[in-house]
GROMACS .gro file of C-alpha atoms in nm:
model
  438
    1MET     CA    1   0.000   0.000   0.000
    2SER     CA    2   0.144   0.338  -0.101
    3ASP     CA    3   0.155   0.632   0.141
    4SER     CA    4  -0.033   0.931   0.004
    5LYS     CA    5   0.096   1.171   0.275
    6PRO     CA    6   0.364   1.423   0.172
    7ARG     CA    7   0.715   1.330   0.269
    8LEU     CA    8   0.962   1.567   0.434
    9THR     CA    9   1.324   1.502   0.353
   10LEU     CA   10   1.582   1.620   0.604
   11ARG     CA   11   1.939   1.672   0.497
   12ALA     CA   12   2.225   1.725   0.737
   13PRO     CA   13   2.458   2.018   0.663
   14ARG     CA   14   2.782   1.914   0.495
   15PRO     CA   15   3.119   2.059   0.586
   16GLU     CA   16   3.280   2.277   0.327
   17GLY     CA   17   3.503   2.083   0.088
   18ASP     CA   18   3.312   1.760   0.130
   19LYS     CA   19   3.201   1.627  -0.205
   20ALA     CA   20   2.854   1.493  -0.244
   21ALA     CA   21   2.822   1.119  -0.274
   22PRO     CA   22   2.752   0.998  -0.628
   23PRO     CA   23   2.393   0.895  -0.686
   24ARG     CA   24   2.313   0.531  -0.672
   25SER     CA   25   2.249   0.375  -1.011
   26GLY     CA   26   2.177   0.034  -1.136
   27GLY     CA   27   2.321  -0.228  -0.909
   28ALA     CA   28   2.626  -0.027  -0.805
   29ALA     CA   29   2.711  -0.078  -0.441
   30ARG     CA   30   2.695   0.220  -0.216
   31PRO     CA   31   3.012   0.300  -0.019
   32PRO     CA   32   2.980   0.196   0.344
   33SER     CA   33   3.094   0.538   0.466
   34ALA     CA   34   2.861   0.740   0.240
   35GLY     CA   35   2.571   0.748   0.479
   36ARG     CA   36   2.508   0.401   0.610
   37ARG     CA   37   2.274   0.450   0.899
   38GLY     CA   38   2.319   0.250   1.212
   39PRO     CA   39   2.088   0.237   1.510
   40ALA     CA   40   2.077   0.561   1.708
   41PRO     CA   41   2.150   0.545   2.079
   42GLY     CA   42   1.845   0.522   2.297
   43GLY     CA   43   1.637   0.289   2.076
   44ASN     CA   44   1.565   0.165   1.719
   45ARG     CA   45   1.455   0.387   1.435
   46ASP     CA   46   1.083   0.471   1.433
   47ALA     CA   47   0.873   0.292   1.176
   48GLY     CA   48   0.751   0.621   1.033
   49ASP     CA   49   1.098   0.778   0.990
   50ARG     CA   50   1.156   0.785   0.616
   51ARG     CA   51   1.456   0.971   0.478
   52GLY     CA   52   1.543   1.054   0.125
   53PRO     CA   53   1.866   0.958  -0.050
   54GLY     CA   54   2.170   1.118   0.097
   55ALA     CA   55   2.001   1.213   0.425
   56GLY     CA   56   2.228   1.274   0.719
   57PRO     CA   57   2.241   1.073   1.036
   58ARG     CA   58   1.935   1.048   1.254
   59SER     CA   59   1.928   1.275   1.561
   60GLY     CA   60   1.979   1.124   1.903
   61PRO     CA   61   1.791   1.212   2.222
   62GLY     CA   62   1.732   1.578   2.288
   63GLY     CA   63   1.751   1.674   1.919
   64ARG     CA   64   2.131   1.622   1.896
   65PRO     CA   65   2.287   1.423   1.610
   66GLY     CA   66   2.376   1.067   1.696
   67PRO     CA   67   2.684   0.863   1.595
   68GLY     CA   68   2.752   0.781   1.235
   69GLY     CA   69   2.703   1.127   1.085
   70PRO     CA   70   2.953   1.363   0.928
   71GLY     CA   71   3.222   1.499   1.150
   72GLY     CA   72   3.322   1.181   1.331
   73PRO     CA   73   3.174   0.987   1.621
   74PHE     CA   74   2.986   1.290   1.770
   75GLY     CA   75   2.804   1.391   1.451
   76SER     CA   76   2.808   1.748   1.331
   77ARG     CA   77   2.918   1.867   1.677
   78GLY     CA   78   3.201   1.619   1.713
   79PRO     CA   79   3.571   1.698   1.746
   80GLY     CA   80   3.716   1.936   1.493
   81GLY     CA   81   3.519   2.236   1.377
   82PRO     CA   82   3.143   2.213   1.370
   83GLY     CA   83   3.150   1.867   1.515
   84GLY     CA   84   3.365   1.958   1.812
   85PRO     CA   85   3.264   1.912   2.170
   86ARG     CA   86   3.000   2.133   2.332
   87THR     CA   87   3.120   2.427   2.535
   88GLY     CA   88   2.974   2.650   2.803
   89GLY     CA   89   2.835   2.393   3.044
   90ALA     CA   90   2.848   2.051   3.196
   91PRO     CA   91   2.834   1.738   2.984
   92ARG     CA   92   2.501   1.591   2.882
   93GLY     CA   93   2.302   1.442   3.168
   94GLY     CA   94   2.425   1.684   3.437
   95PRO     CA   95   2.196   1.899   3.653
   96ARG     CA   96   2.009   2.153   3.450
   97ASP     CA   97   2.054   2.429   3.706
   98ASP     CA   98   2.434   2.395   3.677
   99ARG     CA   99   2.418   2.527   3.320
  100ARG     CA  100   2.348   2.872   3.461
  101ASP     CA  101   2.633   2.862   3.714
  102ASP     CA  102   2.851   3.064   3.475
  103ARG     CA  103   2.678   3.370   3.614
  104ARG     CA  104   2.862   3.316   3.939
  105ASP     CA  105   3.177   3.433   3.768
  106ASP     CA  106   3.009   3.766   3.698
  107PRO     CA  107   3.023   4.001   3.998
  108ARG     CA  108   2.682   4.137   3.905
  109GLY     CA  109   2.527   3.793   3.948
  110ALA     CA  110   2.689   3.719   4.282
  111ARG     CA  111   2.466   3.621   4.571
  112ARG     CA  112   2.352   3.888   4.811
  113ASP     CA  113   2.488   3.702   5.114
  114ASP     CA  114   2.847   3.697   4.973
  115ARG     CA  115   2.954   4.012   5.153
  116GLN     CA  116   3.267   4.132   5.314
  117ASP     CA  117   3.371   4.005   5.653
  118GLY     CA  118   3.192   4.182   5.936
  119ALA     CA  119   2.882   4.274   5.733
  120PRO     CA  120   2.553   4.153   5.878
  121GLN     CA  121   2.420   3.848   5.696
  122ASP     CA  122   2.109   3.765   5.898
  123ASP     CA  123   1.859   3.995   5.731
  124GLN     CA  124   1.805   3.840   5.389
  125ARG     CA  125   1.927   3.571   5.152
  126PHE     CA  126   1.890   3.522   4.779
  127SER     CA  127   1.917   3.184   4.611
  128THR     CA  128   2.042   3.177   4.254
  129ARG     CA  129   1.908   2.827   4.213
  130THR     CA  130   1.547   2.906   4.306
  131GLY     CA  131   1.531   3.282   4.268
  132ILE     CA  132   1.369   3.313   4.615
  133ARG     CA  133   1.466   3.581   4.862
  134THR     CA  134   1.423   3.498   5.232
  135TYR     CA  135   1.437   3.729   5.531
  136ASN     CA  136   1.560   3.614   5.872
  137VAL     CA  137   1.473   3.817   6.181
  138PRO     CA  138   1.707   3.762   6.478
  139ALA     CA  139   1.540   3.646   6.799
  140GLU     CA  140   1.702   3.926   7.002
  141ARG     CA  141   1.559   4.199   6.782
  142THR     CA  142   1.331   4.432   6.980
  143PRO     CA  143   0.972   4.444   6.847
  144ILE     CA  144   0.847   4.775   6.719
  145PRO     CA  145   0.610   4.932   6.973
  146VAL     CA  146   0.257   5.005   6.861
  147LYS     CA  147   0.175   5.372   6.871
  148ARG     CA  148  -0.175   5.476   6.970
  149PRO     CA  149  -0.334   5.776   6.798
  150LEU     CA  150  -0.317   6.095   6.995
  151PRO     CA  151  -0.648   6.226   7.133
  152ALA     CA  152  -0.804   6.528   6.976
  153PRO     CA  153  -0.723   6.864   7.133
  154GLY     CA  154  -0.947   6.928   7.430
  155ALA     CA  155  -1.075   6.570   7.446
  156GLU     CA  156  -1.078   6.389   7.779
  157ARG     CA  157  -0.801   6.134   7.810
  158ARG     CA  158  -0.923   5.780   7.857
  159PRO     CA  159  -0.760   5.626   8.167
  160ASP     CA  160  -0.538   5.324   8.125
  161ARG     CA  161  -0.659   4.982   8.232
  162GLY     CA  162  -0.462   5.001   8.556
  163GLU     CA  163  -0.606   5.345   8.638
  164ARG     CA  164  -0.973   5.256   8.583
  165PRO     CA  165  -1.181   5.236   8.900
  166ASP     CA  166  -1.326   4.903   9.006
  167ARG     CA  167  -1.686   4.895   8.887
  168GLY     CA  168  -1.767   4.575   9.072
  169GLU     CA  169  -1.971   4.287   8.936
  170ARG     CA  170  -2.282   4.372   8.745
  171PRO     CA  171  -2.594   4.211   8.890
  172ALA     CA  172  -2.710   3.920   8.679
  173ARG     CA  173  -3.049   3.970   8.522
  174THR     CA  174  -3.296   3.698   8.602
  175GLU     CA  175  -3.447   3.523   8.302
  176GLY     CA  176  -3.800   3.650   8.250
  177ALA     CA  177  -3.766   3.913   8.524
  178PRO     CA  178  -4.045   4.173   8.510
  179ARG     CA  179  -3.986   4.513   8.351
  180THR     CA  180  -4.183   4.834   8.346
  181GLU     CA  181  -4.321   4.999   8.034
  182GLY     CA  182  -4.502   5.325   8.090
  183GLY     CA  183  -4.533   5.242   8.459
  184ILE     CA  184  -4.692   4.901   8.383
  185GLU     CA  185  -4.507   4.582   8.469
  186THR     CA  186  -4.429   4.351   8.178
  187VAL     CA  187  -4.282   4.000   8.152
  188ARG     CA  188  -4.150   3.783   7.873
  189LEU     CA  189  -4.412   3.618   7.659
  190ASN     CA  190  -4.295   3.262   7.726
  191LYS     CA  191  -4.309   3.317   8.102
  192ARG     CA  192  -4.658   3.462   8.079
  193MET     CA  193  -4.777   3.166   7.871
  194ALA     CA  194  -4.632   2.925   8.131
  195GLU     CA  195  -4.807   3.117   8.412
  196LEU     CA  196  -5.136   3.078   8.227
  197ARG     CA  197  -5.055   2.703   8.194
  198LEU     CA  198  -5.088   2.720   7.820
  199CYS     CA  199  -4.758   2.536   7.773
  200SER     CA  200  -4.403   2.527   7.902
  201ARG     CA  201  -4.153   2.803   7.828
  202ARG     CA  202  -3.970   2.585   7.577
  203GLU     CA  203  -4.294   2.505   7.400
  204ALA     CA  204  -4.385   2.873   7.397
  205ASP     CA  205  -4.061   2.965   7.224
  206ASP     CA  206  -4.119   2.689   6.970
  207TRP     CA  207  -4.469   2.811   6.897
  208VAL     CA  208  -4.358   3.173   6.865
  209GLU     CA  209  -4.086   3.068   6.622
  210LYS     CA  210  -4.346   2.889   6.409
  211GLY     CA  211  -4.583   3.188   6.417
  212TRP     CA  212  -4.853   3.011   6.618
  213VAL     CA  213  -4.886   3.281   6.885
  214ARG     CA  214  -5.058   3.621   6.854
  215VAL     CA  215  -5.060   3.904   7.108
  216ASN     CA  216  -5.351   4.147   7.074
  217GLY     CA  217  -5.411   4.018   6.722
  218GLU     CA  218  -5.052   4.056   6.598
  219VAL     CA  219  -4.800   3.778   6.540
  220ALA     CA  220  -4.571   3.755   6.842
  221GLU     CA  221  -4.192   3.789   6.829
  222MET     CA  222  -3.927   3.595   7.017
  223GLY     CA  223  -3.852   3.753   7.355
  224GLN     CA  224  -4.146   3.992   7.336
  225GLN     CA  225  -4.253   4.169   7.655
  226VAL     CA  226  -4.625   4.155   7.738
  227LYS     CA  227  -4.853   4.297   8.003
  228HIS     CA  228  -5.092   4.095   8.213
  229SER     CA  229  -5.382   4.259   8.032
  230ASP     CA  230  -5.261   4.157   7.685
  231ARG     CA  231  -5.469   3.900   7.496
  232ILE     CA  232  -5.271   3.590   7.393
  233GLU     CA  233  -5.412   3.365   7.119
  234ILE     CA  234  -5.285   3.018   7.022
  235ALA     CA  235  -5.318   2.875   6.672
  236PRO     CA  236  -5.509   2.547   6.624
  237GLU     CA  237  -5.188   2.383   6.497
  238ALA     CA  238  -5.028   2.432   6.837
  239LEU     CA  239  -5.326   2.290   7.019
  240GLY     CA  240  -5.333   1.990   6.787
  241GLN     CA  241  -4.966   1.923   6.853
  242GLN     CA  242  -5.027   1.948   7.225
  243GLU     CA  243  -5.309   1.694   7.215
  244GLN     CA  244  -5.071   1.432   7.077
  245GLN     CA  245  -4.839   1.460   7.378
  246VAL     CA  246  -4.865   1.179   7.631
  247THR     CA  247  -4.806   1.134   8.004
  248ILE     CA  248  -4.704   0.792   8.133
  249LEU     CA  249  -4.737   0.655   8.487
  250LEU     CA  250  -4.467   0.400   8.575
  251HIS     CA  251  -4.429   0.180   8.883
  252LYS     CA  252  -4.053   0.219   8.914
  253PRO     CA  253  -3.869  -0.078   9.061
  254MET     CA  254  -3.553  -0.055   9.271
  255GLY     CA  255  -3.225  -0.018   9.085
  256TYR     CA  256  -3.338   0.233   8.818
  257VAL     CA  257  -3.266   0.606   8.820
  258SER     CA  258  -3.531   0.861   8.736
  259GLY     CA  259  -3.335   1.072   8.489
  260GLN     CA  260  -3.017   1.015   8.292
  261ALA     CA  261  -2.815   0.696   8.337
  262GLU     CA  262  -2.553   0.721   8.611
  263ASP     CA  263  -2.305   0.489   8.779
  264GLY     CA  264  -2.399   0.204   8.547
  265HIS     CA  265  -2.770   0.218   8.635
  266GLU     CA  266  -3.028   0.244   8.359
  267PRO     CA  267  -3.291   0.519   8.344
  268ALA     CA  268  -3.647   0.422   8.421
  269VAL     CA  269  -3.762   0.529   8.073
  270VAL     CA  270  -3.612   0.209   7.926
  271LEU     CA  271  -3.905   0.022   8.084
  272VAL     CA  272  -4.154   0.207   7.864
  273GLN     CA  273  -4.204  -0.053   7.594
  274VAL     CA  274  -4.487  -0.265   7.462
  275ALA     CA  275  -4.392  -0.570   7.669
  276ASN     CA  276  -4.435  -0.372   7.995
  277HIS     CA  277  -4.762  -0.200   7.906
  278TRP     CA  278  -5.020  -0.286   8.175
  279HIS     CA  279  -5.311  -0.485   8.038
  280GLY     CA  280  -5.547  -0.301   8.273
  281ASP     CA  281  -5.483   0.036   8.106
  282THR     CA  282  -5.818   0.200   8.019
  283ALA     CA  283  -5.675   0.482   7.805
  284ASN     CA  284  -5.760   0.443   7.438
  285ILE     CA  285  -5.409   0.535   7.321
  286ARG     CA  286  -5.195   0.326   7.091
  287PHE     CA  287  -4.824   0.310   7.167
  288ASN     CA  288  -4.569   0.429   6.910
  289HIS     CA  289  -4.202   0.512   6.944
  290SER     CA  290  -4.255   0.884   6.873
  291GLN     CA  291  -4.405   0.903   7.224
  292LEU     CA  292  -4.059   0.841   7.367
  293ARG     CA  293  -3.925   1.159   7.208
  294GLY     CA  294  -3.899   1.428   7.473
  295LEU     CA  295  -4.034   1.201   7.746
  296ALA     CA  296  -3.890   1.332   8.074
  297PRO     CA  297  -3.951   1.258   8.444
  298ALA     CA  298  -4.165   1.510   8.634
  299GLY     CA  299  -4.015   1.461   8.979
  300ARG     CA  300  -3.734   1.241   9.103
  301LEU     CA  301  -3.744   0.908   9.279
  302ASP     CA  302  -3.424   0.771   9.432
  303ILE     CA  303  -3.252   0.465   9.290
  304ASP     CA  304  -3.331   0.264   9.604
  305SER     CA  305  -3.694   0.383   9.613
  306VAL     CA  306  -3.999   0.241   9.438
  307GLY     CA  307  -4.342   0.365   9.345
  308LEU     CA  308  -4.517   0.611   9.117
  309LEU     CA  309  -4.301   0.795   8.863
  310VAL     CA  310  -4.449   1.038   8.609
  311LEU     CA  311  -4.291   1.064   8.263
  312THR     CA  312  -4.442   1.328   8.037
  313GLN     CA  313  -4.403   1.513   7.708
  314ASP     CA  314  -4.645   1.786   7.820
  315GLY     CA  315  -4.475   2.093   7.960
  316ARG     CA  316  -4.793   2.192   8.144
  317VAL     CA  317  -4.783   1.870   8.347
  318ALA     CA  318  -4.415   1.917   8.429
  319ARG     CA  319  -4.470   2.273   8.547
  320GLN     CA  320  -4.766   2.169   8.760
  321LEU     CA  321  -4.567   1.896   8.937
  322ILE     CA  322  -4.216   2.039   8.968
  323GLY     CA  323  -4.252   2.410   8.890
  324GLU     CA  324  -4.134   2.678   9.128
  325ASP     CA  325  -4.490   2.755   9.235
  326SER     CA  326  -4.601   2.389   9.245
  327ASP     CA  327  -4.833   2.301   9.533
  328THR     CA  328  -4.902   1.939   9.436
  329GLU     CA  329  -4.892   1.683   9.716
  330LYS     CA  330  -4.677   1.370   9.703
  331GLU     CA  331  -4.754   1.085   9.940
  332TYR     CA  332  -4.498   0.825  10.058
  333LEU     CA  333  -4.492   0.518  10.278
  334VAL     CA  334  -4.161   0.498  10.468
  335ARG     CA  335  -4.038   0.198  10.668
  336VAL     CA  336  -3.785   0.303  10.935
  337THR     CA  337  -3.570   0.185  11.226
  338TYR     CA  338  -3.470   0.397  11.522
  339ALA     CA  339  -3.122   0.437  11.671
  340ALA     CA  340  -3.212   0.458  12.041
  341VAL     CA  341  -2.969   0.490  12.331
  342THR     CA  342  -3.016   0.124  12.416
  343GLY     CA  343  -2.957   0.015  12.054
  344ASP     CA  344  -3.128   0.001  11.718
  345VAL     CA  345  -3.501  -0.057  11.732
  346ALA     CA  346  -3.651  -0.234  11.431
  347LEU     CA  347  -3.980  -0.353  11.582
  348ASN     CA  348  -4.247  -0.129  11.731
  349VAL     CA  349  -4.047   0.182  11.643
  350GLN     CA  350  -4.349   0.399  11.717
  351ALA     CA  351  -4.328   0.317  12.089
  352ALA     CA  352  -3.957   0.404  12.115
  353PHE     CA  353  -3.962   0.716  11.899
  354PRO     CA  354  -4.003   1.042  12.099
  355PRO     CA  355  -4.315   1.246  12.007
  356GLU     CA  356  -4.118   1.575  12.003
  357LYS     CA  357  -3.902   1.440  11.723
  358LEU     CA  358  -4.214   1.355  11.528
  359GLU     CA  359  -4.312   1.722  11.556
  360LEU     CA  360  -3.975   1.819  11.411
  361LEU     CA  361  -4.045   1.600  11.109
  362ARG     CA  362  -4.370   1.784  11.057
  363HIS     CA  363  -4.214   2.127  11.078
  364GLY     CA  364  -3.889   2.275  11.204
  365LEU     CA  365  -3.613   2.107  11.000
  366SER     CA  366  -3.385   2.266  10.742
  367LEU     CA  367  -3.193   2.127  10.444
  368ASP     CA  368  -2.910   2.303  10.261
  369GLY     CA  369  -2.955   2.606  10.483
  370GLU     CA  370  -3.323   2.653  10.390
  371PRO     CA  371  -3.619   2.574  10.616
  372LEU     CA  372  -3.852   2.306  10.488
  373ARG     CA  373  -4.217   2.364  10.423
  374PRO     CA  374  -4.466   2.204  10.666
  375ALA     CA  375  -4.531   1.834  10.601
  376GLN     CA  376  -4.784   1.577  10.713
  377VAL     CA  377  -4.609   1.295  10.900
  378ASP     CA  378  -4.805   1.022  11.081
  379TRP     CA  379  -4.758   0.660  11.186
  380GLN     CA  380  -4.914   0.420  10.941
  381ASN     CA  381  -4.818   0.120  11.159
  382PRO     CA  382  -4.554   0.069  11.434
  383GLU     CA  383  -4.270   0.041  11.179
  384GLN     CA  384  -4.395   0.263  10.897
  385LEU     CA  385  -4.449   0.638  10.858
  386ARG     CA  386  -4.669   0.822  10.609
  387PHE     CA  387  -4.524   1.142  10.459
  388VAL     CA  388  -4.715   1.399  10.252
  389LEU     CA  389  -4.488   1.666  10.106
  390LYS     CA  390  -4.540   1.966   9.879
  391GLU     CA  391  -4.178   1.995   9.776
  392GLY     CA  392  -3.919   1.755   9.646
  393LYS     CA  393  -3.559   1.818   9.741
  394LYS     CA  394  -3.294   1.557   9.670
  395ARG     CA  395  -3.331   1.261   9.910
  396GLN     CA  396  -3.545   1.484  10.130
  397ILE     CA  397  -3.725   1.219  10.335
  398ARG     CA  398  -3.406   1.021  10.405
  399ARG     CA  399  -3.219   1.331  10.516
  400MET     CA  400  -3.511   1.443  10.735
  401CYS     CA  401  -3.517   1.108  10.909
  402GLU     CA  402  -3.142   1.113  10.968
  403GLN     CA  403  -3.172   1.439  11.158
  404VAL     CA  404  -3.407   1.279  11.415
  405GLY     CA  405  -3.226   0.944  11.449
  406LEU     CA  406  -3.436   0.739  11.203
  407LYS     CA  407  -3.296   0.520  10.928
  408VAL     CA  408  -3.503   0.458  10.615
  409VAL     CA  409  -3.507   0.093  10.509
  410GLY     CA  410  -3.784   0.120  10.251
  411LEU     CA  411  -3.959   0.404  10.062
  412LYS     CA  412  -4.255   0.389   9.824
  413ARG     CA  413  -4.446   0.672   9.656
  414ILE     CA  414  -4.815   0.593   9.625
  415ARG     CA  415  -4.975   0.921   9.515
  416ILE     CA  416  -4.905   1.242   9.322
  417GLY     CA  417  -5.184   1.495   9.347
  418ARG     CA  418  -5.510   1.311   9.272
  419VAL     CA  419  -5.341   1.032   9.075
  420VAL     CA  420  -5.269   0.716   9.276
  421LEU     CA  421  -5.045   0.419   9.205
  422GLY     CA  422  -5.331   0.177   9.258
  423GLN     CA  423  -5.288  -0.178   9.129
  424LEU     CA  424  -5.020  -0.096   8.873
  425PRO     CA  425  -4.764  -0.381   8.900
  426VAL     CA  426  -4.394  -0.314   8.961
  427GLY     CA  427  -4.203  -0.247   8.637
  428GLN     CA  428  -4.519  -0.182   8.431
  429TRP     CA  429  -4.674   0.142   8.304
  430ARG     CA  430  -4.997   0.296   8.179
  431TYR     CA  431  -5.115   0.618   8.016
  432LEU     CA  432  -5.268   0.909   8.204
  433THR     CA  433  -5.628   0.908   8.085
  434PRO     CA  434  -5.796   1.229   7.961
  435GLY     CA  435  -6.025   1.227   8.266
  436GLU     CA  436  -5.737   1.215   8.518
  437GLN     CA  437  -5.579   1.530   8.659
  438PHE     CA  438  -5.310   1.582   8.915
   0.00000   0.00000   0.00000
């Protein structure tokens, strides 16, 4: 097959005085030295390299003529005239940057750090190899001071930090503290909604953010101050969301904590599952796992105590039971022993316990430096007391008993408000029915 592409014929320059080789004709043999081409160093000749008659030697790597051309073993740049050795640099294969090292002989191209003896050489350096100038700052150099702008003529000079008088600590502002507007006291909207038992403060902020709250007919804003006479309206979407919230009554067994897991003990909320749902529950509510979202205890019950524990998603229920102004009663049955002078009394404790100490349990004790509110304390049987409290400090009943020489050996909560534990088995739970209220 013939090649229809145009051919480019390359001819090597011939030294002066060199006669051209006679053209080949007939079967005459071509002289071996007239242009026989041998393999170039670095590999065989390419298949597409076609040269015309009388072409010079093929170039080697880098575009330089290879062996076998005119001028001897180094081609046209070989020894003697045009084919002599290369000058002005290192031999082939050396570092490329060294080819420019001839500038070092020129004083104008000398490096900046080549100075006379005694001249400082720690401020800057210039590399002829990379062309990068670097600056070195000595560690002992003194930093430049920052100058402040001068005050305007006649302006009062601001005292330095050391000259400023001690202002003292600013009083912390209480969240939701009342303010006055035109002589009328105002409070934050979320606090006012919680006081009206519309929802919890967190729920109020969520509703305001969604635009479900109006004050005097206008959409409320986050952190808005309102007066007690302002009219607050709730959107139906908020009320519908609130109706889906559940409150669960659990008979907590011993060994579970009320809130977050601690010291390797599981929280009581892990018992809220289908397998532990009491079959005697009369609430027409179907369990689903979304009811566990946001389910929190409304009141604590110690790890070694049992009885009624309320878990709720409704902020109104939580505020009613554990809010600052909560007045809900909690009833407990407490089994005790008494540390008398003659020894511990475990049977018929009522007979050995002094009546004046019973009066102290009812009123007159303090915890954490604060006096306790009055409580109802009576003997349920010779070894068991009945407590009715309206507050719930940490381990309150146990600490009260310790102050009068009693030791609690068993504690069970049986009522919160108007909701009783009843026949709910230990470790099982039920829903708070719509007709029940605390």
